[in-house]
Amino acid sequence: MKVGFPRWAKIIAVVVVVVILLIGVGLLGLGWYVKNQMLDSGGPLLEAQAAYDVRHYRIDVEVKPESKTIEGRTTATVETVAPLAQFEINLDDRLTVAQVDVDGVVAEYEHDDGLIRVSLEPAWGAPERHSVKITYGGQPKVALKPPWIDGFVWSETPSGAPWVGVTGQGDGGDNWWPCKDHPSDEPDEGIDITLTVPYDLVGLSNGCKTAERDNGDGTITTEWHVSYPINNYLVTLNIAPYVPIEEPYHGIDGTLELVQTYDATEYVDDALRLVRNNIFIGGFLATMALLLFLRSLRTIGIIAIAIPISVLGSIIVLVAVGRSVNIVSLAGMAFAVGMVVDNAIVVIENVFRHLEMGGKTVRQATLDATREVGGAVLASTLPTLVVFFPILI
């Protein structure tokens, strides 16, 4: 006798399959979108880039928060280590190159696939020292989720003033200035940065501040000098109505004076507050979701108690090993909240199974059930511990 499925079961199955397909397509689309928001950085060194060594960068950039654009000139001073007929340097395609000068002479170039290719006539020999100035501008890449997905951050202070920053740890510095985007080559003679911003804002960059001038056109320019080799992805800028905090420190012999140019604790406090709130919100939402599906206040109470106990235990361990409660450790705790909930559900379900078998007290059922699934819970937890263990070392 052939038994068919009820019509309602078939409808539910079709709906489930469609939902799964839609979720799959959505995840694929999201993955494609996120991948296209990330620039390639590092990797195998291009042959043309292996033929020269960067000695110095000079970055002149003007940031315009109102239009969310930048205009800049970057001069790369290089020394060849092998003959070179084409100079190559990286810059995101979102920015437009206006002109390239080689040793003060306008040169022909191509800009595509994140690479500027400059024809050298005559070709360079080795060893030789040359300079390449690139004039560019446009709307730079906007950070989708800094600092994991890099770019410019166009934000505002509580008063509504522009608050601008940029990250490049994943993309490399070429998401906002032309550079040899490879960690193997740092400018041996450092970097000089000239940053121009609206007059009512303060621009900060790497190194020591060497000069400041009012341009008389509603903008102000500050100059910064980095005397040591620095990787391109660490070159950055910050723009906001910062207020300098200065306090003389005379030292033991009365000759030392340190000047604090700005206070970054506000950003750290905001980041810590965000992660801490996520922990509380995540724990509350997890508890509500469990209440909706399990519909047992006693069960939910056990799980809800397990969350703060586990977090408290994590803090005790951090203090015991001499580590501070920082953004990374708080993020790990937030991630672990979900794992604690999963493990608690597994153990509680097994305890109920033992109680339903009969002949056991609550205490004995709890001990037997925990012992039975303890190995599986430990096996599922250890990979996460292994991932975060290097942070504690």
Tab-separated table of C-alpha atoms in Angstrom:
chain	number	residue	atom	x	y	z
A	1	MET	CA	0.000	0.000	0.000
A	2	LYS	CA	1.493	3.297	-1.056
A	3	VAL	CA	1.265	6.043	1.554
A	4	GLY	CA	1.645	9.648	0.369
A	5	PHE	CA	2.533	12.741	2.322
A	6	PRO	CA	-0.268	15.106	3.350
A	7	ARG	CA	-0.661	18.206	1.217
A	8	TRP	CA	0.331	20.515	4.080
A	9	ALA	CA	3.596	18.584	4.568
A	10	LYS	CA	4.465	18.972	0.882
A	11	ILE	CA	3.759	22.710	1.031
A	12	ILE	CA	5.963	23.105	4.107
A	13	ALA	CA	8.762	21.127	2.433
A	14	VAL	CA	8.609	23.311	-0.673
A	15	VAL	CA	8.626	26.478	1.443
A	16	VAL	CA	11.627	25.220	3.437
A	17	VAL	CA	13.557	24.382	0.268
A	18	VAL	CA	12.779	27.795	-1.243
A	19	VAL	CA	13.842	29.579	1.953
A	20	ILE	CA	17.095	27.596	2.066
A	21	LEU	CA	17.798	28.434	-1.575
A	22	LEU	CA	17.078	32.131	-0.983
A	23	ILE	CA	19.343	32.165	2.064
A	24	GLY	CA	22.081	30.430	0.064
A	25	VAL	CA	21.810	32.899	-2.795
A	26	GLY	CA	21.786	35.783	-0.318
A	27	LEU	CA	24.901	34.501	1.422
A	28	LEU	CA	26.691	34.045	-1.907
A	29	GLY	CA	25.732	37.576	-2.933
A	30	LEU	CA	26.855	38.971	0.395
A	31	GLY	CA	30.163	37.109	0.129
A	32	TRP	CA	30.719	38.466	-3.378
A	33	TYR	CA	29.913	42.004	-2.237
A	34	VAL	CA	32.219	41.841	0.788
A	35	LYS	CA	35.040	40.363	-1.301
A	36	ASN	CA	34.725	43.206	-3.786
A	37	GLN	CA	35.052	45.669	-0.905
A	38	MET	CA	38.508	44.289	-0.076
A	39	LEU	CA	41.666	45.091	-2.037
A	40	ASP	CA	44.475	42.661	-2.731
A	41	SER	CA	47.586	43.433	-0.715
A	42	GLY	CA	50.996	41.796	-0.538
A	43	GLY	CA	51.278	38.432	-2.279
A	44	PRO	CA	53.978	37.630	-4.857
A	45	LEU	CA	56.126	40.669	-5.627
A	46	LEU	CA	55.691	41.890	-9.199
A	47	GLU	CA	58.801	41.689	-11.356
A	48	ALA	CA	58.761	45.413	-12.101
A	49	GLN	CA	58.367	46.247	-8.405
A	50	ALA	CA	61.153	43.867	-7.410
A	51	ALA	CA	63.493	45.943	-9.598
A	52	TYR	CA	63.411	48.988	-7.307
A	53	ASP	CA	63.724	49.822	-3.621
A	54	VAL	CA	61.647	52.638	-2.113
A	55	ARG	CA	63.827	55.130	-0.258
A	56	HIS	CA	61.318	57.851	0.619
A	57	TYR	CA	57.687	58.915	0.164
A	58	ARG	CA	56.305	62.429	0.222
A	59	ILE	CA	52.512	62.542	0.541
A	60	ASP	CA	50.673	65.837	-0.031
A	61	VAL	CA	46.958	65.315	0.452
A	62	GLU	CA	43.935	67.545	0.958
A	63	VAL	CA	40.865	65.984	2.552
A	64	LYS	CA	37.454	67.532	1.847
A	65	PRO	CA	34.880	66.139	4.312
A	66	GLU	CA	31.999	68.071	2.733
A	67	SER	CA	32.314	66.247	-0.618
A	68	LYS	CA	34.013	63.164	0.872
A	69	THR	CA	36.850	63.479	-1.631
A	70	ILE	CA	40.611	63.794	-1.511
A	71	GLU	CA	43.192	65.412	-3.774
A	72	GLY	CA	46.815	64.463	-3.492
A	73	ARG	CA	50.301	64.172	-4.829
A	74	THR	CA	52.645	61.396	-3.832
A	75	THR	CA	56.326	61.472	-4.722
A	76	ALA	CA	58.166	58.162	-4.457
A	77	THR	CA	61.965	58.327	-4.407
A	78	VAL	CA	63.390	54.969	-5.434
A	79	GLU	CA	66.696	53.248	-6.192
A	80	THR	CA	66.839	50.595	-8.881
A	81	VAL	CA	68.411	47.233	-8.152
A	82	ALA	CA	67.900	45.947	-11.712
A	83	PRO	CA	67.283	47.549	-15.129
A	84	LEU	CA	63.696	48.759	-15.477
A	85	ALA	CA	61.669	49.768	-18.555
A	86	GLN	CA	58.280	50.194	-16.821
A	87	PHE	CA	57.661	51.588	-13.343
A	88	GLU	CA	54.707	50.071	-11.449
A	89	ILE	CA	53.047	51.335	-8.283
A	90	ASN	CA	49.685	50.538	-6.655
A	91	LEU	CA	46.597	52.761	-6.353
A	92	ASP	CA	42.914	51.853	-6.006
A	93	ASP	CA	40.895	52.324	-9.215
A	94	ARG	CA	38.325	54.425	-7.337
A	95	LEU	CA	40.858	57.251	-7.437
A	96	THR	CA	41.723	58.975	-10.713
A	97	VAL	CA	45.299	59.702	-11.734
A	98	ALA	CA	45.661	63.146	-13.326
A	99	GLN	CA	49.376	63.186	-14.103
A	100	VAL	CA	52.618	61.306	-13.570
A	101	ASP	CA	56.020	63.013	-13.562
A	102	VAL	CA	59.272	61.063	-13.728
A	103	ASP	CA	62.265	63.090	-12.534
A	104	GLY	CA	60.257	66.265	-13.204
A	105	VAL	CA	59.162	65.295	-16.727
A	106	VAL	CA	55.567	64.360	-17.608
A	107	ALA	CA	55.348	60.662	-18.494
A	108	GLU	CA	52.808	58.369	-20.142
A	109	TYR	CA	50.971	55.960	-17.879
A	110	GLU	CA	48.116	53.471	-17.573
A	111	HIS	CA	45.964	52.956	-14.490
A	112	ASP	CA	43.826	49.840	-14.159
A	113	ASP	CA	43.416	46.813	-11.899
A	114	GLY	CA	44.772	48.856	-8.999
A	115	LEU	CA	48.138	49.379	-10.679
A	116	ILE	CA	49.768	52.433	-12.261
A	117	ARG	CA	52.135	51.482	-15.090
A	118	VAL	CA	54.526	54.239	-16.152
A	119	SER	CA	56.531	54.005	-19.367
A	120	LEU	CA	60.192	54.898	-18.831
A	121	GLU	CA	61.985	56.582	-21.704
A	122	PRO	CA	64.848	56.040	-21.529
A	123	ALA	CA	64.786	52.895	-19.416
A	124	TRP	CA	66.434	53.016	-16.010
A	125	GLY	CA	69.707	51.290	-15.346
A	126	ALA	CA	70.967	49.976	-12.020
A	127	PRO	CA	71.842	51.255	-9.559
A	128	GLU	CA	70.133	54.600	-10.159
A	129	ARG	CA	68.064	56.993	-8.035
A	130	HIS	CA	64.823	58.461	-9.447
A	131	SER	CA	61.653	60.202	-8.313
A	132	VAL	CA	58.093	59.600	-9.524
A	133	LYS	CA	55.345	62.092	-8.642
A	134	ILE	CA	51.719	61.010	-9.041
A	135	THR	CA	48.870	63.541	-8.966
A	136	TYR	CA	45.498	61.970	-8.200
A	137	GLY	CA	42.116	62.523	-6.566
A	138	GLY	CA	38.494	61.484	-6.272
A	139	GLN	CA	36.246	59.661	-3.822
A	140	PRO	CA	38.298	57.053	-1.966
A	141	LYS	CA	37.049	53.646	-0.885
A	142	VAL	CA	34.707	53.852	2.111
A	143	ALA	CA	35.286	51.407	4.957
A	144	LEU	CA	32.469	48.859	5.091
A	145	LYS	CA	33.417	47.647	8.570
A	146	PRO	CA	36.673	49.155	9.844
A	147	PRO	CA	39.243	47.951	10.614
A	148	TRP	CA	38.368	44.559	9.101
A	149	ILE	CA	37.178	45.980	5.777
A	150	ASP	CA	39.299	49.067	5.208
A	151	GLY	CA	38.857	52.503	3.715
A	152	PHE	CA	37.862	56.007	4.727
A	153	VAL	CA	35.520	56.575	7.647
A	154	TRP	CA	33.385	59.699	7.164
A	155	SER	CA	31.691	60.207	10.501
A	156	GLU	CA	30.560	63.066	12.718
A	157	THR	CA	31.199	64.116	16.284
A	158	PRO	CA	28.226	64.525	18.661
A	159	SER	CA	28.239	68.224	17.757
A	160	GLY	CA	27.919	67.420	14.044
A	161	ALA	CA	31.486	68.309	13.045
A	162	PRO	CA	33.364	66.051	10.583
A	163	TRP	CA	35.260	63.157	12.118
A	164	VAL	CA	37.424	61.433	9.512
A	165	GLY	CA	39.835	58.524	9.616
A	166	VAL	CA	41.238	55.826	7.355
A	167	THR	CA	42.368	52.234	7.817
A	168	GLY	CA	44.510	50.128	5.510
A	169	GLN	CA	45.737	47.137	7.471
A	170	GLY	CA	43.998	44.703	5.146
A	171	ASP	CA	43.883	46.657	1.870
A	172	GLY	CA	47.286	48.314	2.169
A	173	GLY	CA	47.955	52.023	1.879
A	174	ASP	CA	47.026	52.082	-1.811
A	175	ASN	CA	43.355	52.470	-0.893
A	176	TRP	CA	44.074	56.212	-0.517
A	177	TRP	CA	47.652	56.984	-1.690
A	178	PRO	CA	49.979	55.547	-4.374
A	179	CYS	CA	52.544	53.174	-2.903
A	180	LYS	CA	54.398	49.953	-3.479
A	181	ASP	CA	51.830	47.792	-1.721
A	182	HIS	CA	54.086	45.052	-0.407
A	183	PRO	CA	55.252	44.510	3.194
A	184	SER	CA	58.784	43.650	2.038
A	185	ASP	CA	59.627	47.253	1.104
A	186	GLU	CA	59.495	50.110	3.601
A	187	PRO	CA	60.901	53.575	2.811
A	188	ASP	CA	64.374	53.503	4.371
A	189	GLU	CA	64.507	57.301	4.633
A	190	GLY	CA	61.005	57.635	6.091
A	191	ILE	CA	57.960	59.619	4.975
A	192	ASP	CA	56.980	63.279	4.891
A	193	ILE	CA	53.241	63.967	5.016
A	194	THR	CA	51.518	67.269	4.279
A	195	LEU	CA	47.861	67.205	5.355
A	196	THR	CA	45.418	69.966	4.387
A	197	VAL	CA	41.979	70.162	6.047
A	198	PRO	CA	39.231	72.778	6.630
A	199	TYR	CA	40.440	75.534	8.961
A	200	ASP	CA	38.034	74.588	11.789
A	201	LEU	CA	39.388	71.032	11.973
A	202	VAL	CA	42.664	69.509	13.156
A	203	GLY	CA	44.557	67.033	10.969
A	204	LEU	CA	46.799	64.402	12.566
A	205	SER	CA	49.127	61.915	10.904
A	206	ASN	CA	52.168	59.743	11.591
A	207	GLY	CA	55.441	60.872	13.106
A	208	CYS	CA	56.326	64.288	14.503
A	209	LYS	CA	54.525	67.494	13.616
A	210	THR	CA	57.081	69.854	12.055
A	211	ALA	CA	55.019	72.804	10.791
A	212	GLU	CA	51.544	74.303	10.536
A	213	ARG	CA	50.250	77.119	8.339
A	214	ASP	CA	46.990	78.874	7.550
A	215	ASN	CA	46.526	78.903	3.774
A	216	GLY	CA	44.169	81.882	3.838
A	217	ASP	CA	41.556	80.060	1.763
A	218	GLY	CA	39.610	78.380	4.552
A	219	THR	CA	42.088	75.512	4.942
A	220	ILE	CA	44.977	74.758	7.245
A	221	THR	CA	48.002	72.568	6.500
A	222	THR	CA	50.105	70.553	8.921
A	223	GLU	CA	53.376	68.818	8.074
A	224	TRP	CA	54.480	65.527	9.601
A	225	HIS	CA	57.833	63.740	9.430
A	226	VAL	CA	58.493	60.032	9.940
A	227	SER	CA	62.246	59.475	10.239
A	228	TYR	CA	62.179	55.679	10.309
A	229	PRO	CA	61.052	52.935	7.868
A	230	ILE	CA	57.297	52.390	8.087
A	231	ASN	CA	54.979	49.984	6.313
A	232	ASN	CA	52.519	51.530	3.882
A	233	TYR	CA	49.423	50.163	5.623
A	234	LEU	CA	50.383	51.944	8.849
A	235	VAL	CA	50.341	55.395	7.234
A	236	THR	CA	47.106	57.030	8.331
A	237	LEU	CA	45.340	60.269	9.140
A	238	ASN	CA	42.734	61.478	11.607
A	239	ILE	CA	40.672	64.639	11.229
A	240	ALA	CA	38.289	66.189	13.753
A	241	PRO	CA	37.954	69.311	15.933
A	242	TYR	CA	40.596	67.927	18.295
A	243	VAL	CA	41.691	70.011	21.284
A	244	PRO	CA	45.358	69.712	22.302
A	245	ILE	CA	46.101	68.659	25.869
A	246	GLU	CA	49.484	69.966	26.976
A	247	GLU	CA	51.248	69.310	30.263
A	248	PRO	CA	54.929	70.064	30.932
A	249	TYR	CA	56.962	67.213	32.397
A	250	HIS	CA	60.354	68.382	33.584
A	251	GLY	CA	61.950	65.034	34.339
A	252	ILE	CA	64.611	64.340	36.952
A	253	ASP	CA	67.032	67.072	35.877
A	254	GLY	CA	64.345	69.544	34.797
A	255	THR	CA	65.141	69.449	31.074
A	256	LEU	CA	62.538	67.023	29.696
A	257	GLU	CA	59.275	68.335	28.287
A	258	LEU	CA	56.584	66.164	26.686
A	259	VAL	CA	53.593	67.577	24.855
A	260	GLN	CA	50.463	65.446	24.531
A	261	THR	CA	48.885	66.376	21.219
A	262	TYR	CA	45.617	64.494	21.614
A	263	ASP	CA	43.802	62.014	23.829
A	264	ALA	CA	42.808	58.694	22.244
A	265	THR	CA	41.115	57.272	25.334
A	266	GLU	CA	37.736	58.468	24.038
A	267	TYR	CA	37.938	56.046	21.101
A	268	VAL	CA	39.051	53.185	23.359
A	269	ASP	CA	36.228	53.853	25.821
A	270	ASP	CA	33.678	53.929	22.988
A	271	ALA	CA	34.960	50.631	21.594
A	272	LEU	CA	34.904	48.958	25.010
A	273	ARG	CA	31.406	50.295	25.675
A	274	LEU	CA	30.190	48.931	22.328
A	275	VAL	CA	31.556	45.436	22.926
A	276	ARG	CA	30.275	45.396	26.516
A	277	ASN	CA	26.806	46.393	25.384
A	278	ASN	CA	26.878	43.692	22.718
A	279	ILE	CA	27.608	41.103	25.399
A	280	PHE	CA	24.597	42.181	27.481
A	281	ILE	CA	22.283	42.541	24.496
A	282	GLY	CA	23.406	39.215	23.040
A	283	GLY	CA	22.871	37.438	26.355
A	284	PHE	CA	19.407	38.984	26.762
A	285	LEU	CA	18.334	38.110	23.210
A	286	ALA	CA	19.652	34.567	23.585
A	287	THR	CA	17.656	34.165	26.791
A	288	MET	CA	14.480	35.480	25.141
A	289	ALA	CA	14.942	33.176	22.137
A	290	LEU	CA	15.384	30.171	24.410
A	291	LEU	CA	12.288	31.156	26.392
A	292	LEU	CA	10.323	31.296	23.151
A	293	PHE	CA	11.347	27.789	22.059
A	294	LEU	CA	11.978	25.858	25.293
A	295	ARG	CA	9.142	27.483	27.316
A	296	SER	CA	10.660	26.436	30.624
A	297	LEU	CA	11.594	29.132	33.115
A	298	ARG	CA	13.716	26.708	35.140
A	299	THR	CA	15.706	25.702	32.068
A	300	ILE	CA	16.115	29.290	30.946
A	301	GLY	CA	17.178	30.260	34.466
A	302	ILE	CA	19.962	27.674	34.433
A	303	ILE	CA	21.253	28.877	31.072
A	304	ALA	CA	20.892	32.539	32.030
A	305	ILE	CA	22.943	31.917	35.184
A	306	ALA	CA	25.602	30.043	33.180
A	307	ILE	CA	26.292	33.093	30.980
A	308	PRO	CA	27.451	35.570	33.683
A	309	ILE	CA	29.269	32.804	35.589
A	310	SER	CA	31.289	31.886	32.497
A	311	VAL	CA	32.068	35.546	31.742
A	312	LEU	CA	33.143	36.106	35.348
A	313	GLY	CA	35.352	33.015	35.139
A	314	SER	CA	36.971	34.389	31.991
A	315	ILE	CA	37.735	37.693	33.717
A	316	ILE	CA	39.268	35.857	36.691
A	317	VAL	CA	41.539	33.898	34.344
A	318	LEU	CA	42.572	37.091	32.522
A	319	VAL	CA	43.441	38.792	35.798
A	320	ALA	CA	45.292	35.699	37.039
A	321	VAL	CA	47.574	35.631	33.986
A	322	GLY	CA	48.136	39.375	34.117
A	323	ARG	CA	46.068	40.363	31.087
A	324	SER	CA	43.772	43.354	30.867
A	325	VAL	CA	40.126	43.289	29.840
A	326	ASN	CA	40.459	44.917	26.428
A	327	ILE	CA	38.587	45.036	23.127
A	328	VAL	CA	39.938	41.678	21.926
A	329	SER	CA	39.179	39.831	25.160
A	330	LEU	CA	35.681	41.348	25.367
A	331	ALA	CA	35.036	40.320	21.757
A	332	GLY	CA	36.095	36.786	22.673
A	333	MET	CA	33.674	36.792	25.605
A	334	ALA	CA	30.860	38.010	23.379
A	335	PHE	CA	31.589	35.196	20.944
A	336	ALA	CA	31.788	32.663	23.783
A	337	VAL	CA	28.321	33.569	25.084
A	338	GLY	CA	26.755	31.723	22.160
A	339	MET	CA	28.988	28.719	22.762
A	340	VAL	CA	28.006	28.634	26.455
A	341	VAL	CA	24.321	28.664	25.500
A	342	ASP	CA	24.811	25.783	23.047
A	343	ASN	CA	26.688	23.678	25.594
A	344	ALA	CA	24.129	24.401	28.305
A	345	ILE	CA	21.272	23.281	26.064
A	346	VAL	CA	23.085	20.026	25.219
A	347	VAL	CA	23.706	19.207	28.883
A	348	ILE	CA	20.184	20.156	30.039
A	349	GLU	CA	18.514	18.091	27.306
A	350	ASN	CA	20.589	15.076	28.336
A	351	VAL	CA	19.668	15.606	31.984
A	352	PHE	CA	15.957	15.555	31.044
A	353	ARG	CA	16.543	12.357	29.077
A	354	HIS	CA	18.029	10.652	32.112
A	355	LEU	CA	15.190	11.852	34.332
A	356	GLU	CA	12.601	10.488	31.892
A	357	MET	CA	14.328	7.097	31.964
A	358	GLY	CA	13.261	6.881	35.622
A	359	GLY	CA	14.925	5.509	38.725
A	360	LYS	CA	17.327	8.412	39.215
A	361	THR	CA	17.369	11.401	41.476
A	362	VAL	CA	17.882	14.850	39.992
A	363	ARG	CA	21.432	14.899	41.339
A	364	GLN	CA	22.327	11.488	39.939
A	365	ALA	CA	20.705	12.254	36.568
A	366	THR	CA	22.658	15.507	36.381
A	367	LEU	CA	25.967	13.802	37.157
A	368	ASP	CA	25.376	10.943	34.718
A	369	ALA	CA	24.144	13.202	31.913
A	370	THR	CA	27.024	15.644	32.297
A	371	ARG	CA	29.563	12.826	32.370
A	372	GLU	CA	27.986	11.320	29.258
A	373	VAL	CA	28.210	14.436	27.063
A	374	GLY	CA	31.199	16.035	28.780
A	375	GLY	CA	33.620	14.713	26.192
A	376	ALA	CA	31.568	16.021	23.273
A	377	VAL	CA	31.138	19.439	24.904
A	378	LEU	CA	34.858	19.631	25.601
A	379	ALA	CA	35.692	18.612	22.029
A	380	SER	CA	33.470	21.344	20.608
A	381	THR	CA	34.888	23.963	22.986
A	382	LEU	CA	38.613	23.244	22.651
A	383	PRO	CA	38.950	24.575	19.048
A	384	THR	CA	37.667	27.969	20.190
A	385	LEU	CA	40.046	27.960	23.155
A	386	VAL	CA	42.941	27.095	20.857
A	387	VAL	CA	42.094	30.054	18.598
A	388	PHE	CA	42.118	32.573	21.471
A	389	PHE	CA	44.968	30.976	23.440
A	390	PRO	CA	47.744	32.882	21.575
A	391	ILE	CA	46.165	36.146	22.715
A	392	LEU	CA	46.801	35.145	26.342
A	393	ILE	CA	50.456	34.277	25.717
